[in-house]
Coordinates of C-alpha atoms in Angstrom, one line a residue:
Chain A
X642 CA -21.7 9.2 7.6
X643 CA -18.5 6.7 7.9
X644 CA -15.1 9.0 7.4
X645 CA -13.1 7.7 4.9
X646 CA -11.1 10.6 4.1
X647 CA -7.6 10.4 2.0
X648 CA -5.5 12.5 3.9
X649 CA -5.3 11.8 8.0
X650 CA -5.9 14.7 10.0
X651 CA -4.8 15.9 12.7
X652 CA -5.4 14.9 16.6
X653 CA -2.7 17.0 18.6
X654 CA 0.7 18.9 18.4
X655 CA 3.6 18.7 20.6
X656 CA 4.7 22.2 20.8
X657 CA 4.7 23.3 16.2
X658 CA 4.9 19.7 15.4
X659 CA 1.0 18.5 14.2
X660 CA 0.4 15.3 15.2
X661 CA -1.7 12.9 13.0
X662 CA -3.8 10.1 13.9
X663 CA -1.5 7.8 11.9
X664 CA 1.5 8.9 13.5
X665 CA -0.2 8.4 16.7
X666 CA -0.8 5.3 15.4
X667 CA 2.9 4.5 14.1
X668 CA 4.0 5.2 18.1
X669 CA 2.0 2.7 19.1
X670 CA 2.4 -0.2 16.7
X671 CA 6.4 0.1 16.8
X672 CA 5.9 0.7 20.6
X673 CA 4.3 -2.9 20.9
X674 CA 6.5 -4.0 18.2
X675 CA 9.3 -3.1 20.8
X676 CA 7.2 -4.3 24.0
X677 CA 6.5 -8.0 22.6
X678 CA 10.4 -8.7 21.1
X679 CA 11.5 -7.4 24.4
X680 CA 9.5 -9.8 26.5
X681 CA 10.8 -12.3 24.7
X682 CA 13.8 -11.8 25.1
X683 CA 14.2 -11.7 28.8
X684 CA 13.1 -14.9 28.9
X685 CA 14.8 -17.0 26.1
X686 CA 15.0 -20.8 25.7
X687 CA 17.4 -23.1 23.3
X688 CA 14.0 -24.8 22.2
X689 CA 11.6 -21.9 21.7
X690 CA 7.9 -22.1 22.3
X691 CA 5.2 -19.7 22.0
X692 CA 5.8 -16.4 20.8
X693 CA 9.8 -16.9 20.2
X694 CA 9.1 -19.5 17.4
X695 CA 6.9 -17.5 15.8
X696 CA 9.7 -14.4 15.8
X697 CA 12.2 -17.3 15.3
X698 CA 10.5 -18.5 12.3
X699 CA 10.0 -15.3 10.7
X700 CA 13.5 -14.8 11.1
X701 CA 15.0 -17.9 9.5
X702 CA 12.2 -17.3 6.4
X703 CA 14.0 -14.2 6.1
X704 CA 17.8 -15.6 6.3
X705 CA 17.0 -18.0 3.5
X706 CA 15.1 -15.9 1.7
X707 CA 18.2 -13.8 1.5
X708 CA 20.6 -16.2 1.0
X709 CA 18.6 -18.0 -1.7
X710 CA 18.2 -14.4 -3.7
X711 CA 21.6 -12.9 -2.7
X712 CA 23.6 -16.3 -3.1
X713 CA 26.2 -15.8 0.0
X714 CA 25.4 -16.7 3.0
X715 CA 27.8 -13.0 4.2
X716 CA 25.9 -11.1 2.5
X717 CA 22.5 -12.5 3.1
X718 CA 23.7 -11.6 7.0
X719 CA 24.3 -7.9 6.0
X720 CA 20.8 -7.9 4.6
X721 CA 18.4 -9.9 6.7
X722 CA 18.1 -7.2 9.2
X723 CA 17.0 -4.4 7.4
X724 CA 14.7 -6.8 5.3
X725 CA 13.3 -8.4 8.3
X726 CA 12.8 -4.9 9.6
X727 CA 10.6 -3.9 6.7
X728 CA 8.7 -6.6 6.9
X729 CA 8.5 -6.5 10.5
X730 CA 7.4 -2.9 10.6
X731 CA 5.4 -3.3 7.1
X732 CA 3.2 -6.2 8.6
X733 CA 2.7 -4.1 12.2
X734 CA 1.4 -1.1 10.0
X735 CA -0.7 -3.3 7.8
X736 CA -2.4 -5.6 10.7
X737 CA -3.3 -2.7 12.8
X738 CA -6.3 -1.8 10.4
X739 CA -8.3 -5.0 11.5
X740 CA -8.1 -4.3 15.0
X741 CA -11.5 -3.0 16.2
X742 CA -11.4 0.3 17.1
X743 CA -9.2 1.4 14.6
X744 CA -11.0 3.9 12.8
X745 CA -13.9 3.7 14.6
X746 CA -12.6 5.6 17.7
X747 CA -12.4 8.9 17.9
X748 CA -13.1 12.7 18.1
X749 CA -16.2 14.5 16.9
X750 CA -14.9 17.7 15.8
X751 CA -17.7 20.8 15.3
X752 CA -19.0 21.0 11.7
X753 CA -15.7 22.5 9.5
X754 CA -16.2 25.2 8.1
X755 CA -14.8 23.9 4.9
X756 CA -17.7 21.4 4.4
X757 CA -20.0 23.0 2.1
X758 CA -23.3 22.5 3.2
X759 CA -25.5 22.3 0.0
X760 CA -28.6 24.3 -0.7
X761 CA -31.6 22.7 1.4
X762 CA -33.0 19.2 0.2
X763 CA -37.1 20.9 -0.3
X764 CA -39.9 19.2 1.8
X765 CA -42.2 18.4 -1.5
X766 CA -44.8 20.7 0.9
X767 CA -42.8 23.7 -0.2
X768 CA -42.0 22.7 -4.3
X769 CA -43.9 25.5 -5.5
X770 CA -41.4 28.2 -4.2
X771 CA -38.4 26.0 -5.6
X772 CA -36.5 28.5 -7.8
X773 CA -34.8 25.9 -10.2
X774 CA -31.3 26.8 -9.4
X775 CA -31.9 24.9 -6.2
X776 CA -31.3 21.7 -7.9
X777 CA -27.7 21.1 -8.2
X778 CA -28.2 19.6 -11.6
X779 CA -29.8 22.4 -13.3
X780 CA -29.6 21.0 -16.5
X781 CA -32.3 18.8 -15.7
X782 CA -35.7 20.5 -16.4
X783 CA -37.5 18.0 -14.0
X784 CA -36.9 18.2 -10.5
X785 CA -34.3 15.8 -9.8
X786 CA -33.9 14.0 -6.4
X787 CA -30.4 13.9 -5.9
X788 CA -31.4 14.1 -2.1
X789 CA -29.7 10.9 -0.8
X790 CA -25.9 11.9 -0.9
X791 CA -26.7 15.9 0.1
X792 CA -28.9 15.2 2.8
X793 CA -26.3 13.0 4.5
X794 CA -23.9 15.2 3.9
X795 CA -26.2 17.8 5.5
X796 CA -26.7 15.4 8.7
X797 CA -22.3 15.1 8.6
X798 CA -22.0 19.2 8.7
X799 CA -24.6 19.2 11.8
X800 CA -23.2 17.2 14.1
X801 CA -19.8 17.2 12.6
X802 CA -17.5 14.9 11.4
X803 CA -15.3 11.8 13.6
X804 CA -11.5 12.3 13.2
X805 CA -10.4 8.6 14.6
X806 CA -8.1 8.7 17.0
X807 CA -5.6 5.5 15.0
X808 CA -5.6 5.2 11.6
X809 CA -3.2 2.4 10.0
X810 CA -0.1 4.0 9.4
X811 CA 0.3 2.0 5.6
X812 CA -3.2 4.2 4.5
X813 CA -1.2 7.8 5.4
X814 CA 0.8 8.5 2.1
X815 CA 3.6 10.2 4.4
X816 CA 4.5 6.5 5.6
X817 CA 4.5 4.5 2.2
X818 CA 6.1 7.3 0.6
X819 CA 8.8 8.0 3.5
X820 CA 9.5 3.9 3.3
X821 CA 9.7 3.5 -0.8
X822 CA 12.2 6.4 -0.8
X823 CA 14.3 4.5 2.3
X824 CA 13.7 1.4 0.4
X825 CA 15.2 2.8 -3.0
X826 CA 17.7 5.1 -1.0
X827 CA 19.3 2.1 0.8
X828 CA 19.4 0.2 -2.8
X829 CA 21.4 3.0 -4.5
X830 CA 24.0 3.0 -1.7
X831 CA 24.3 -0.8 -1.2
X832 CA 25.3 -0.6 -4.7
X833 CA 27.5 2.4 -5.0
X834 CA 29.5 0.6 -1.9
X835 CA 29.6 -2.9 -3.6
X836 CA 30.5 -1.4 -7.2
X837 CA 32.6 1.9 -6.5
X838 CA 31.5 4.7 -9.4
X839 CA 30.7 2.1 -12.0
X840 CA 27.0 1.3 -10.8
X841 CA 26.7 4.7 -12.3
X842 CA 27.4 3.2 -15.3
X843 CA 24.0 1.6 -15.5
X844 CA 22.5 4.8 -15.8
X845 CA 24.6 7.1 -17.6
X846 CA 26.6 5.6 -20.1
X847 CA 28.0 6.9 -23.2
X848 CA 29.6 4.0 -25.4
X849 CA 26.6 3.5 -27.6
X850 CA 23.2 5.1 -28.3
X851 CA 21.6 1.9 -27.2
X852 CA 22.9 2.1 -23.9
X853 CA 22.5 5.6 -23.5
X854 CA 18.8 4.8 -24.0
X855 CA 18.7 2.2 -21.8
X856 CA 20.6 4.3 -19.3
X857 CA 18.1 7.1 -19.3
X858 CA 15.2 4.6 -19.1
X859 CA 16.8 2.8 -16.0
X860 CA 16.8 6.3 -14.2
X861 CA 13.2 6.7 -14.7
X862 CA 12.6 3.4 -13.7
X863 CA 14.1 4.0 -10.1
X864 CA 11.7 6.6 -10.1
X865 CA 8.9 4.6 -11.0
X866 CA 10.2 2.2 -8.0
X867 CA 9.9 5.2 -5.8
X868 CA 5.8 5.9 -7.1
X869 CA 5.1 2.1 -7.6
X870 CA 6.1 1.2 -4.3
X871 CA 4.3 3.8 -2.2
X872 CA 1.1 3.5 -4.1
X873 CA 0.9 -0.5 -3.9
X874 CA 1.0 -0.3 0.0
X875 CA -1.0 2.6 0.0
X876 CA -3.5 1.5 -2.2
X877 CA -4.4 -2.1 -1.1
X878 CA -4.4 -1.1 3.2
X879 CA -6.4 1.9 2.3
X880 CA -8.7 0.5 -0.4
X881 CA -8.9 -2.7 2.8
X882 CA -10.1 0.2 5.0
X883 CA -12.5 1.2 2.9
X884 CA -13.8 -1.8 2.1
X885 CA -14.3 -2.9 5.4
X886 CA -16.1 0.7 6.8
X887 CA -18.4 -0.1 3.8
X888 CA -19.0 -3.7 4.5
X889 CA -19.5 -2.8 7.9
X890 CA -21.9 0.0 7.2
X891 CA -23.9 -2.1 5.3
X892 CA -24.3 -5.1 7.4
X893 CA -22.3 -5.1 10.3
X894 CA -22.9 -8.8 11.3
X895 CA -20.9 -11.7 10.3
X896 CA -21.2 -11.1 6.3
X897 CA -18.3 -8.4 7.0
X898 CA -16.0 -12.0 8.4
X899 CA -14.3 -12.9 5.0
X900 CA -13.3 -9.6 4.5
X901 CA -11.6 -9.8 7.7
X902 CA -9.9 -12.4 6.5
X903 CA -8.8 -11.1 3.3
X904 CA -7.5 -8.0 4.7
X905 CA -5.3 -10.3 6.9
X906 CA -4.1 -12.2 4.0
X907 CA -3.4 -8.9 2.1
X908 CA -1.8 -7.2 5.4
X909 CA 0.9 -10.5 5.4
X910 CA 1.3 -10.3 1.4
X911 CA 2.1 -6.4 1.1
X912 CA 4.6 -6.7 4.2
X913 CA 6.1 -9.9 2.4
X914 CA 5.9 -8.5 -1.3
X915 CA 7.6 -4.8 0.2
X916 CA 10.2 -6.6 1.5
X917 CA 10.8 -9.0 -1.3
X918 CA 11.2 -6.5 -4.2
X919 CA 13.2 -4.4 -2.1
X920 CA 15.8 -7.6 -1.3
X921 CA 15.6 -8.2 -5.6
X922 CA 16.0 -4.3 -6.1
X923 CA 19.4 -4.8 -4.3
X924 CA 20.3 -8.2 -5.8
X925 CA 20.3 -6.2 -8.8
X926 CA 21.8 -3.7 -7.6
X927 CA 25.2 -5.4 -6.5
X928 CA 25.1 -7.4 -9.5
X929 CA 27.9 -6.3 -12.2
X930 CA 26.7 -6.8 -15.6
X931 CA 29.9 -6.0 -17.7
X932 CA 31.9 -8.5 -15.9
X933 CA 29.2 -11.2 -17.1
X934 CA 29.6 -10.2 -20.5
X935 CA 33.3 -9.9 -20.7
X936 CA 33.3 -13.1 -18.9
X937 CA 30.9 -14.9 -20.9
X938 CA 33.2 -13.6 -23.8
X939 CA 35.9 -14.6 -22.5
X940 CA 35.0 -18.0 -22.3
X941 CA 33.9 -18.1 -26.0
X942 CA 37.6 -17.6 -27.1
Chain B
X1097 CA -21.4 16.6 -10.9
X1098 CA -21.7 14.1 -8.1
X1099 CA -23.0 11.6 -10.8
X1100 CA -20.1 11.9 -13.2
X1101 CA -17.6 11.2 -10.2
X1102 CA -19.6 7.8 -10.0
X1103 CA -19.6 6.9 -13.1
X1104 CA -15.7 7.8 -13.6
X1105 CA -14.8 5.8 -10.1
X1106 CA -16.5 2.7 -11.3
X1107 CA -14.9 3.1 -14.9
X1108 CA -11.8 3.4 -13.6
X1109 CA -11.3 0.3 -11.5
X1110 CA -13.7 -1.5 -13.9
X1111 CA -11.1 -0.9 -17.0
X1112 CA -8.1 -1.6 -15.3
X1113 CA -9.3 -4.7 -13.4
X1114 CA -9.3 -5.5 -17.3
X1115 CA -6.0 -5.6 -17.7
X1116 CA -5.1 -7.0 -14.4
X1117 CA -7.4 -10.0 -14.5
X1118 CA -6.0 -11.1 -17.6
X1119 CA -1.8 -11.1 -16.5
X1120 CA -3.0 -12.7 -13.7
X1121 CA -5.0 -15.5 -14.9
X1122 CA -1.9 -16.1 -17.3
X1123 CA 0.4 -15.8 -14.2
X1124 CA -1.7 -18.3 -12.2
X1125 CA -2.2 -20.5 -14.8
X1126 CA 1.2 -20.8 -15.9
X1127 CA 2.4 -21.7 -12.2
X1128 CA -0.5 -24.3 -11.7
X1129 CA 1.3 -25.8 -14.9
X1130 CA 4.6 -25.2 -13.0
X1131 CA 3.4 -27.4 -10.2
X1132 CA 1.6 -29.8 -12.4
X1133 CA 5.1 -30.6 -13.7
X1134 CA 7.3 -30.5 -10.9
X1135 CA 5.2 -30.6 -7.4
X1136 CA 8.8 -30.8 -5.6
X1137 CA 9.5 -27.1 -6.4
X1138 CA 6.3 -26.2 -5.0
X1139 CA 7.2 -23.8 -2.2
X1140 CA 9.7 -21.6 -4.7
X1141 CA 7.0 -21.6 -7.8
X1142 CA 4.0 -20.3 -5.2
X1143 CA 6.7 -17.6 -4.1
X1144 CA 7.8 -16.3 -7.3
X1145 CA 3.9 -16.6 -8.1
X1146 CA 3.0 -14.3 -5.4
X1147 CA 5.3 -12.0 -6.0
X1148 CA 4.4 -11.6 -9.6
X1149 CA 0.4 -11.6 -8.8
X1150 CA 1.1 -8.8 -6.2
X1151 CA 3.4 -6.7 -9.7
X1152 CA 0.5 -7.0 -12.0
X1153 CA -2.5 -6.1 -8.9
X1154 CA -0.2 -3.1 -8.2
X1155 CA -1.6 -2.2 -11.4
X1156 CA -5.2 -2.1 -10.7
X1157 CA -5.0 -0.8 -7.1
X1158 CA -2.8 1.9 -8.6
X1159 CA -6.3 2.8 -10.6
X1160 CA -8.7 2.2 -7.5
X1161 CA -6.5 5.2 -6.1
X1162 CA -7.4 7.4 -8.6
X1163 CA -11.2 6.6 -8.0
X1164 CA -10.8 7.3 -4.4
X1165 CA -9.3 10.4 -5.2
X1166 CA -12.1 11.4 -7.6
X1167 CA -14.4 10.6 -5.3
X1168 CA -12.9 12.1 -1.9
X1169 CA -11.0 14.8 -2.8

């Protein structure tokens, strides 16, 4: 039975800390992360080649992406690196699910003792000692062969289930959730330091009910930032894994290819979209709307 | 009831991909359109486009995580 299981488990602990397979995981992506930029590094050229134009151009995408969003070309050099760091570390996270082995690698742990193993699946040599509650669905007068999903779940709690050893960090929860609260954290601060104690204005403001309104609706929204941003990550990289275990499962030659490739379409997109919104989450941020209107008013008289 | 769980994962995805597949066929087409008229601006109308495909997916992967916590939890 392929493991897909929501929550990642764990693999070790150094001294009371657990250890999950997808922080395991997270070590080792930023520890290559870290291991190719260095390399690079120490050998760098004024015309770059190889693997320091492709770090190079993902760079520059990033610089004019920010200045294009944020307008100044200062600013867009306060915020390309933590940007560029999302999306570096994003895309790292994301990419490491198509690596074979990923997943597939692991421990076998002893059947859990949490697995419920099912009433016996009855030989039909033996129906005529059946009591009927040994159906699960005893509402069904009729013997009914729900066998398939029990049986292999029966196999699972014999030999017990794999825990892989790397799981792609973006399908833990902990990660996506830990880097939408960063994300949103970071906004509220780049905008309390551009705009003093009146970005709190945008949420709690008391000179009409309108705005009140809108205040207390703007609040919720950053929450809804937090939520919206940890479940898009985590739902497309961990709906990919699935996807791919299953394709896999059921025919694990060449048919599986175009998912392959849509799960490293999806892996660039996420990375690129989580860094995106987070760059127009702090555009918005820094912007001051009362000066526009008292300007635009201004310019009427 | 193992069967229910089925039939409420496939519901769920099926209903919101509803949704989804109809903002995004607007989105797309509406960009298409975009690039029909002005094919310079390429580049910045496919950006903006993806970014606003991957807003109204969010939606329907946001569902597809409910099924797979119906299913596997």
């Amino acid at each position: 039975m392929v493991s897909i299981v929501l929550v990642p488990e764990q693999i070790f602990a150094i001294g009371a800390m657990p250890v999950t397979n997808s922080l395991f995981t997270t070590w080792v992506g930023i520890g290559v992360v870290i291991a190719i930029v260095l390399t690079v590094r120490a050998r760098l050229s004024l015309v770059p080649r190889g693997m320091q134009l492709v770090l190079e151009s993902v760079y520059t995408f990033f610089a004019n992406l920010c200045e294009s969003v944020l307008g100044s070309k200062a600013l867009a050099e306060k915020a390309v690196p933590f940007i560029a760091s999302i999306f570096i570390f994003v895309f790292a996270a994301n990419i490491i699910e198509v690596i074979p082995g990923v997943g597939t690698i692991g421990i076998r742990k002893e059947p859990a003792h949490d697995v419920e193993v099912p009433v016996e699946v009855t030989p039909p040599a033996l129906e005529e000692f059946v009591p009927e509650t040994e159906t699960p669905t005893g509402y069904y007068a009729e013997p009914y062969q729900v066998a398939a999903p029990e049986k292999i779940i029966e196999e699972a709690a014999e030999e017990g289930h794999l825990v892989p050893l790397f799981r792609p960090p973006s399908t833990d929860l902990n990660t996506t959730l830990a880097l939408a609260l960063i994300s949103v954290v970071v906004t509220q601060i780049v905008g309390l330091k551009a705009l003093g104690v009146r970005y709190l204005s945008k949420f709690i403001n008391f000179s009409n009910p309108i705005s009140f309104f809108v205040g207390i609706l703007e609040l919720i929204s950053e929450f809804a930032k937090i939520i919206s941003f940890a479940f898009r990550l985590f739902g497309n990289i961990f709906a990919g894994e699935v996807l791919l275990t299953v394709m896999l499962m059921l025919v694990p030659y060449f048919v599986p290819l175009p998912f392959y490739g849509l799960e490293v379409f999806v892996a660039i997109v996420q990375a690129f979209i989580f860094a995106a919104l987070t760059l127009i989450f702090i555009k918005i941020a820094i912007t001051d709307h009362h000066e526009e209107e008292h300007s635009a008013q201004g310019r009427h008289v | 009831m193992p069967e229910l769980k089925f039939i409420a994962m496939g519901l769920s995805v099926g209903l919101a991909a509803i949704g989804s597949g109809i903002g995004m066929g607007l989105l797309v087409g509406k960009a298409l359109e975009a690039i029909g008229r002005n094919p310079e601006a390429t580049p910045k109308i496919q950006t903006n486009m993806i970014l606003g495909i991957a807003f109204t997916e969010a939606l329907t992967i946001f569902a597809l995580v409910i099924a797979l916590i119906i299913r596997f939890v």
